[in-house]
Amino acid sequence: MVHDERARLAADLGAVAPAAWSTPSLCPGWDVHDVVAHLIDSATTTRRRFVRRMIAARFDFDRDNDAGIRAQRRADPAATLDALRAVVSSTDSPPAAAATRLVEAFVHGEDIRRPLGIVGAYPTDAVIDALDHQLATSVSFGGGRQRAQGTCLVVTDGDYAHGAGPEVRGRAIDLLLAVSGRPVPDGALTGPGAPHLLVE
């Protein structure tokens, strides 16, 4: 499924003008080109290499991510896109739960698509798996458990509910983005608990 998502993203980006790659993404501080470079970096990082890199970065995830982007971001967006196509079927991965690869594919996919006006379509059951992982993972480890505490999340395009408290209703992909600290469009989340999850 991750391979399919990479292929779909590469196909979408094939129709994007080079100048648009400098569009700010939904991921704070990164433009579209940065996010694509990060996805390439993740797809080419083995477990052993990850350990070496974290030591070099003094166990600072942000510093490591920045180094990875610098290493994989080409001067020409077309070259970066070719590099993404080359890793579509890669099975390399940093040491983490398999669900983190789904989170990365879906969240970073929307980090890129939404600012560019591209509508993404994702398999709801897999997005729910990614959402469930984020809700079980601390924000300090890239998850969203604390963001959703005190609310009941209800997926409107699938069979899933999580937590107790004021309801937050929305599509699985919008709930996943909000739990991951991303902004969502007005009206994407409804219910008395929605303001708790909205990012300005």
PDB file of C-alpha atoms in Angstrom:
ATOM      1  CA  MET A   1       0.000   0.000   0.000  1.00  0.00           C
ATOM      2  CA  VAL A   2       2.855   2.396   0.782  1.00  0.00           C
ATOM      3  CA  HIS A   3       4.346   1.610  -2.619  1.00  0.00           C
ATOM      4  CA  ASP A   4       1.002   2.401  -4.250  1.00  0.00           C
ATOM      5  CA  GLU A   5       0.817   5.727  -2.399  1.00  0.00           C
ATOM      6  CA  ARG A   6       4.314   6.685  -3.494  1.00  0.00           C
ATOM      7  CA  ALA A   7       3.428   5.861  -7.097  1.00  0.00           C
ATOM      8  CA  ARG A   8       0.218   7.898  -6.926  1.00  0.00           C
ATOM      9  CA  LEU A   9       2.048  10.867  -5.442  1.00  0.00           C
ATOM     10  CA  ALA A  10       4.728  10.708  -8.124  1.00  0.00           C
ATOM     11  CA  ALA A  11       2.025  10.644 -10.796  1.00  0.00           C
ATOM     12  CA  ASP A  12       0.298  13.676  -9.275  1.00  0.00           C
ATOM     13  CA  LEU A  13       3.558  15.602  -9.035  1.00  0.00           C
ATOM     14  CA  GLY A  14       4.322  14.872 -12.682  1.00  0.00           C
ATOM     15  CA  ALA A  15       1.670  17.444 -13.612  1.00  0.00           C
ATOM     16  CA  VAL A  16       2.964  20.151 -11.229  1.00  0.00           C
ATOM     17  CA  ALA A  17       4.986  23.071 -12.595  1.00  0.00           C
ATOM     18  CA  PRO A  18       8.527  23.345 -11.175  1.00  0.00           C
ATOM     19  CA  ALA A  19       7.788  26.765  -9.647  1.00  0.00           C
ATOM     20  CA  ALA A  20       4.972  25.245  -7.558  1.00  0.00           C
ATOM     21  CA  TRP A  21       7.437  23.008  -5.727  1.00  0.00           C
ATOM     22  CA  SER A  22       8.356  26.015  -3.587  1.00  0.00           C
ATOM     23  CA  THR A  23       4.755  26.222  -2.283  1.00  0.00           C
ATOM     24  CA  PRO A  24       4.675  25.998   1.533  1.00  0.00           C
ATOM     25  CA  SER A  25       3.393  22.583   2.577  1.00  0.00           C
ATOM     26  CA  LEU A  26       1.144  21.810   5.536  1.00  0.00           C
ATOM     27  CA  CYS A  27       4.250  20.623   7.384  1.00  0.00           C
ATOM     28  CA  PRO A  28       5.523  23.710   9.230  1.00  0.00           C
ATOM     29  CA  GLY A  29       8.766  25.083   7.823  1.00  0.00           C
ATOM     30  CA  TRP A  30       8.885  22.774   4.794  1.00  0.00           C
ATOM     31  CA  ASP A  31       7.862  23.523   1.226  1.00  0.00           C
ATOM     32  CA  VAL A  32       6.582  20.883  -1.192  1.00  0.00           C
ATOM     33  CA  HIS A  33      10.092  20.136  -2.431  1.00  0.00           C
ATOM     34  CA  ASP A  34      11.294  19.559   1.140  1.00  0.00           C
ATOM     35  CA  VAL A  35       8.506  17.072   1.866  1.00  0.00           C
ATOM     36  CA  VAL A  36       9.244  15.082  -1.284  1.00  0.00           C
ATOM     37  CA  ALA A  37      12.947  14.999  -0.363  1.00  0.00           C
ATOM     38  CA  HIS A  38      11.994  13.794   3.122  1.00  0.00           C
ATOM     39  CA  LEU A  39       9.924  10.962   1.646  1.00  0.00           C
ATOM     40  CA  ILE A  40      12.894   9.890  -0.491  1.00  0.00           C
ATOM     41  CA  ASP A  41      15.165  10.047   2.528  1.00  0.00           C
ATOM     42  CA  SER A  42      12.808   7.888   4.586  1.00  0.00           C
ATOM     43  CA  ALA A  43      12.519   5.340   1.781  1.00  0.00           C
ATOM     44  CA  THR A  44      16.316   5.001   1.555  1.00  0.00           C
ATOM     45  CA  THR A  45      17.128   4.871   5.277  1.00  0.00           C
ATOM     46  CA  THR A  46      17.956   1.442   6.642  1.00  0.00           C
ATOM     47  CA  ARG A  47      17.755   0.617  10.336  1.00  0.00           C
ATOM     48  CA  ARG A  48      21.540   0.546  10.695  1.00  0.00           C
ATOM     49  CA  ARG A  49      21.934   3.843   8.840  1.00  0.00           C
ATOM     50  CA  PHE A  50      19.238   5.404  11.011  1.00  0.00           C
ATOM     51  CA  VAL A  51      21.181   4.582  14.169  1.00  0.00           C
ATOM     52  CA  ARG A  52      24.376   6.094  12.744  1.00  0.00           C
ATOM     53  CA  ARG A  53      22.505   9.194  11.649  1.00  0.00           C
ATOM     54  CA  MET A  54      20.835   9.718  15.002  1.00  0.00           C
ATOM     55  CA  ILE A  55      24.206   9.551  16.728  1.00  0.00           C
ATOM     56  CA  ALA A  56      25.554  12.123  14.263  1.00  0.00           C
ATOM     57  CA  ALA A  57      22.483  14.321  14.914  1.00  0.00           C
ATOM     58  CA  ARG A  58      22.922  13.960  18.696  1.00  0.00           C
ATOM     59  CA  PHE A  59      19.525  12.216  18.841  1.00  0.00           C
ATOM     60  CA  ASP A  60      17.757  15.324  17.569  1.00  0.00           C
ATOM     61  CA  PHE A  61      15.029  14.190  15.129  1.00  0.00           C
ATOM     62  CA  ASP A  62      14.612  17.660  13.609  1.00  0.00           C
ATOM     63  CA  ARG A  63      18.330  17.952  12.913  1.00  0.00           C
ATOM     64  CA  ASP A  64      18.370  14.497  11.352  1.00  0.00           C
ATOM     65  CA  ASN A  65      15.354  15.298   9.164  1.00  0.00           C
ATOM     66  CA  ASP A  66      16.956  18.522   7.973  1.00  0.00           C
ATOM     67  CA  ALA A  67      20.152  16.661   7.060  1.00  0.00           C
ATOM     68  CA  GLY A  68      18.142  14.054   5.170  1.00  0.00           C
ATOM     69  CA  ILE A  69      16.294  16.713   3.184  1.00  0.00           C
ATOM     70  CA  ARG A  70      19.544  18.438   2.252  1.00  0.00           C
ATOM     71  CA  ALA A  71      20.957  15.131   1.063  1.00  0.00           C
ATOM     72  CA  GLN A  72      17.957  14.189  -1.098  1.00  0.00           C
ATOM     73  CA  ARG A  73      16.694  17.527  -2.401  1.00  0.00           C
ATOM     74  CA  ARG A  74      18.009  18.117  -5.923  1.00  0.00           C
ATOM     75  CA  ALA A  75      18.399  21.573  -7.460  1.00  0.00           C
ATOM     76  CA  ASP A  76      15.856  20.677 -10.143  1.00  0.00           C
ATOM     77  CA  PRO A  77      12.416  19.439  -9.003  1.00  0.00           C
ATOM     78  CA  ALA A  78      12.354  17.096 -12.010  1.00  0.00           C
ATOM     79  CA  ALA A  79      15.445  15.334 -10.666  1.00  0.00           C
ATOM     80  CA  THR A  80      13.874  15.027  -7.215  1.00  0.00           C
ATOM     81  CA  LEU A  81      10.737  13.582  -8.806  1.00  0.00           C
ATOM     82  CA  ASP A  82      12.867  11.032 -10.667  1.00  0.00           C
ATOM     83  CA  ALA A  83      14.459  10.100  -7.326  1.00  0.00           C
ATOM     84  CA  LEU A  84      10.992   9.592  -5.816  1.00  0.00           C
ATOM     85  CA  ARG A  85       9.995   7.345  -8.695  1.00  0.00           C
ATOM     86  CA  ALA A  86      13.174   5.325  -8.152  1.00  0.00           C
ATOM     87  CA  VAL A  87      12.229   4.486  -4.534  1.00  0.00           C
ATOM     88  CA  VAL A  88       8.550   3.668  -5.078  1.00  0.00           C
ATOM     89  CA  SER A  89       9.120  -0.024  -4.341  1.00  0.00           C
ATOM     90  CA  SER A  90      11.812   0.416  -1.683  1.00  0.00           C
ATOM     91  CA  THR A  91      11.348  -1.645   1.471  1.00  0.00           C
ATOM     92  CA  ASP A  92      13.997   0.162   3.510  1.00  0.00           C
ATOM     93  CA  SER A  93      12.663   1.827   6.625  1.00  0.00           C
ATOM     94  CA  PRO A  94      13.861   3.422   9.849  1.00  0.00           C
ATOM     95  CA  PRO A  95      13.176   1.276  12.935  1.00  0.00           C
ATOM     96  CA  ALA A  96       9.529   1.967  13.725  1.00  0.00           C
ATOM     97  CA  ALA A  97       6.125   0.286  13.645  1.00  0.00           C
ATOM     98  CA  ALA A  98       4.917  -0.539  10.144  1.00  0.00           C
ATOM     99  CA  ALA A  99       1.941   1.774  10.651  1.00  0.00           C
ATOM    100  CA  THR A 100       4.301   4.768  10.701  1.00  0.00           C
ATOM    101  CA  ARG A 101       4.903   4.228   6.986  1.00  0.00           C
ATOM    102  CA  LEU A 102       1.148   4.557   6.403  1.00  0.00           C
ATOM    103  CA  VAL A 103       1.061   7.717   8.527  1.00  0.00           C
ATOM    104  CA  GLU A 104       3.924   9.141   6.493  1.00  0.00           C
ATOM    105  CA  ALA A 105       2.357   8.254   3.144  1.00  0.00           C
ATOM    106  CA  PHE A 106      -1.042   9.733   3.978  1.00  0.00           C
ATOM    107  CA  VAL A 107      -0.076  12.769   6.049  1.00  0.00           C
ATOM    108  CA  HIS A 108       2.828  13.845   3.873  1.00  0.00           C
ATOM    109  CA  GLY A 109       0.732  13.109   0.804  1.00  0.00           C
ATOM    110  CA  GLU A 110      -1.792  15.667   2.023  1.00  0.00           C
ATOM    111  CA  ASP A 111       0.991  18.008   3.192  1.00  0.00           C
ATOM    112  CA  ILE A 112       1.844  18.227  -0.501  1.00  0.00           C
ATOM    113  CA  ARG A 113      -1.501  17.849  -2.266  1.00  0.00           C
ATOM    114  CA  ARG A 114      -3.713  20.243  -0.335  1.00  0.00           C
ATOM    115  CA  PRO A 115      -1.577  23.374  -0.814  1.00  0.00           C
ATOM    116  CA  LEU A 116      -1.282  22.501  -4.520  1.00  0.00           C
ATOM    117  CA  GLY A 117      -5.044  22.044  -4.918  1.00  0.00           C
ATOM    118  CA  ILE A 118      -4.733  18.318  -5.708  1.00  0.00           C
ATOM    119  CA  VAL A 119      -7.500  16.087  -4.352  1.00  0.00           C
ATOM    120  CA  GLY A 120      -6.154  12.852  -2.943  1.00  0.00           C
ATOM    121  CA  ALA A 121      -8.100   9.613  -2.572  1.00  0.00           C
ATOM    122  CA  TYR A 122      -7.019   7.206   0.148  1.00  0.00           C
ATOM    123  CA  PRO A 123      -8.229   3.748   1.262  1.00  0.00           C
ATOM    124  CA  THR A 124     -10.315   4.481   4.350  1.00  0.00           C
ATOM    125  CA  ASP A 125      -9.474   1.299   6.249  1.00  0.00           C
ATOM    126  CA  ALA A 126      -5.740   1.980   5.904  1.00  0.00           C
ATOM    127  CA  VAL A 127      -6.199   5.609   6.939  1.00  0.00           C
ATOM    128  CA  ILE A 128      -8.048   4.373  10.035  1.00  0.00           C
ATOM    129  CA  ASP A 129      -5.093   2.090  10.807  1.00  0.00           C
ATOM    130  CA  ALA A 130      -2.807   5.121  10.568  1.00  0.00           C
ATOM    131  CA  LEU A 131      -5.167   7.187  12.748  1.00  0.00           C
ATOM    132  CA  ASP A 132      -5.302   4.426  15.362  1.00  0.00           C
ATOM    133  CA  HIS A 133      -1.501   4.367  15.477  1.00  0.00           C
ATOM    134  CA  GLN A 134      -1.288   8.145  15.888  1.00  0.00           C
ATOM    135  CA  LEU A 135      -3.794   8.057  18.733  1.00  0.00           C
ATOM    136  CA  ALA A 136      -1.668   5.489  20.560  1.00  0.00           C
ATOM    137  CA  THR A 137       1.587   7.405  20.032  1.00  0.00           C
ATOM    138  CA  SER A 138       2.866  10.369  22.020  1.00  0.00           C
ATOM    139  CA  VAL A 139       3.290  13.717  20.287  1.00  0.00           C
ATOM    140  CA  SER A 140       6.958  13.622  21.300  1.00  0.00           C
ATOM    141  CA  PHE A 141       7.368  10.559  19.033  1.00  0.00           C
ATOM    142  CA  GLY A 142       5.458  12.066  16.108  1.00  0.00           C
ATOM    143  CA  GLY A 143       2.014  10.869  17.179  1.00  0.00           C
ATOM    144  CA  GLY A 144      -1.062  12.698  18.363  1.00  0.00           C
ATOM    145  CA  ARG A 145      -2.269  11.040  21.554  1.00  0.00           C
ATOM    146  CA  GLN A 146      -2.238  14.211  23.656  1.00  0.00           C
ATOM    147  CA  ARG A 147      -3.994  16.279  20.993  1.00  0.00           C
ATOM    148  CA  ALA A 148      -7.032  13.997  21.070  1.00  0.00           C
ATOM    149  CA  GLN A 149      -7.237  13.455  24.828  1.00  0.00           C
ATOM    150  CA  GLY A 150     -10.615  14.296  26.309  1.00  0.00           C
ATOM    151  CA  THR A 151     -12.511  13.867  23.036  1.00  0.00           C
ATOM    152  CA  CYS A 152     -14.315  11.096  21.185  1.00  0.00           C
ATOM    153  CA  LEU A 153     -13.235  10.885  17.555  1.00  0.00           C
ATOM    154  CA  VAL A 154     -15.864   9.491  15.178  1.00  0.00           C
ATOM    155  CA  VAL A 155     -14.972   8.621  11.578  1.00  0.00           C
ATOM    156  CA  THR A 156     -17.831   9.533   9.256  1.00  0.00           C
ATOM    157  CA  ASP A 157     -16.642   7.563   6.215  1.00  0.00           C
ATOM    158  CA  GLY A 158     -15.855   4.349   8.079  1.00  0.00           C
ATOM    159  CA  ASP A 159     -16.600   2.305  11.182  1.00  0.00           C
ATOM    160  CA  TYR A 160     -14.341   3.731  13.878  1.00  0.00           C
ATOM    161  CA  ALA A 161     -14.625   5.682  17.103  1.00  0.00           C
ATOM    162  CA  HIS A 162     -11.997   6.406  19.722  1.00  0.00           C
ATOM    163  CA  GLY A 163     -11.921   8.006  23.152  1.00  0.00           C
ATOM    164  CA  ALA A 164     -14.433   9.515  25.513  1.00  0.00           C
ATOM    165  CA  GLY A 165     -15.655  13.085  25.750  1.00  0.00           C
ATOM    166  CA  PRO A 166     -17.119  15.664  23.372  1.00  0.00           C
ATOM    167  CA  GLU A 167     -17.447  14.241  19.875  1.00  0.00           C
ATOM    168  CA  VAL A 168     -15.260  15.252  16.946  1.00  0.00           C
ATOM    169  CA  ARG A 169     -16.714  13.953  13.695  1.00  0.00           C
ATOM    170  CA  GLY A 170     -14.962  13.907  10.327  1.00  0.00           C
ATOM    171  CA  ARG A 171     -13.527  11.839   7.518  1.00  0.00           C
ATOM    172  CA  ALA A 172     -10.677   9.549   8.520  1.00  0.00           C
ATOM    173  CA  ILE A 173      -8.120  11.554   6.525  1.00  0.00           C
ATOM    174  CA  ASP A 174      -9.149  14.857   8.129  1.00  0.00           C
ATOM    175  CA  LEU A 175      -9.053  13.373  11.622  1.00  0.00           C
ATOM    176  CA  LEU A 176      -5.630  11.878  10.868  1.00  0.00           C
ATOM    177  CA  LEU A 177      -4.312  15.258   9.751  1.00  0.00           C
ATOM    178  CA  ALA A 178      -5.742  17.088  12.759  1.00  0.00           C
ATOM    179  CA  VAL A 179      -4.360  14.527  15.205  1.00  0.00           C
ATOM    180  CA  SER A 180      -1.003  14.880  13.446  1.00  0.00           C
ATOM    181  CA  GLY A 181      -1.026  18.640  14.062  1.00  0.00           C
ATOM    182  CA  ARG A 182      -2.065  19.753  10.580  1.00  0.00           C
ATOM    183  CA  PRO A 183      -4.754  22.326   9.706  1.00  0.00           C
ATOM    184  CA  VAL A 184      -7.937  21.100   8.022  1.00  0.00           C
ATOM    185  CA  PRO A 185     -10.511  23.104   6.044  1.00  0.00           C
ATOM    186  CA  ASP A 186     -13.358  24.879   7.804  1.00  0.00           C
ATOM    187  CA  GLY A 187     -16.198  22.468   8.388  1.00  0.00           C
ATOM    188  CA  ALA A 188     -14.066  19.329   7.893  1.00  0.00           C
ATOM    189  CA  LEU A 189     -14.477  18.521  11.583  1.00  0.00           C
ATOM    190  CA  THR A 190     -17.763  18.939  13.398  1.00  0.00           C
ATOM    191  CA  GLY A 191     -19.109  18.310  16.864  1.00  0.00           C
ATOM    192  CA  PRO A 192     -18.607  19.987  20.236  1.00  0.00           C
ATOM    193  CA  GLY A 193     -15.046  18.686  20.539  1.00  0.00           C
ATOM    194  CA  ALA A 194     -13.891  19.953  17.127  1.00  0.00           C
ATOM    195  CA  PRO A 195     -12.338  23.235  18.389  1.00  0.00           C
ATOM    196  CA  HIS A 196     -10.026  21.163  20.590  1.00  0.00           C
ATOM    197  CA  LEU A 197      -8.359  19.639  17.498  1.00  0.00           C
ATOM    198  CA  LEU A 198      -8.330  22.569  15.095  1.00  0.00           C
ATOM    199  CA  VAL A 199      -4.925  24.024  14.193  1.00  0.00           C
ATOM    200  CA  GLU A 200      -4.721  27.670  13.121  1.00  0.00           C
TER     201      GLU A 200
END
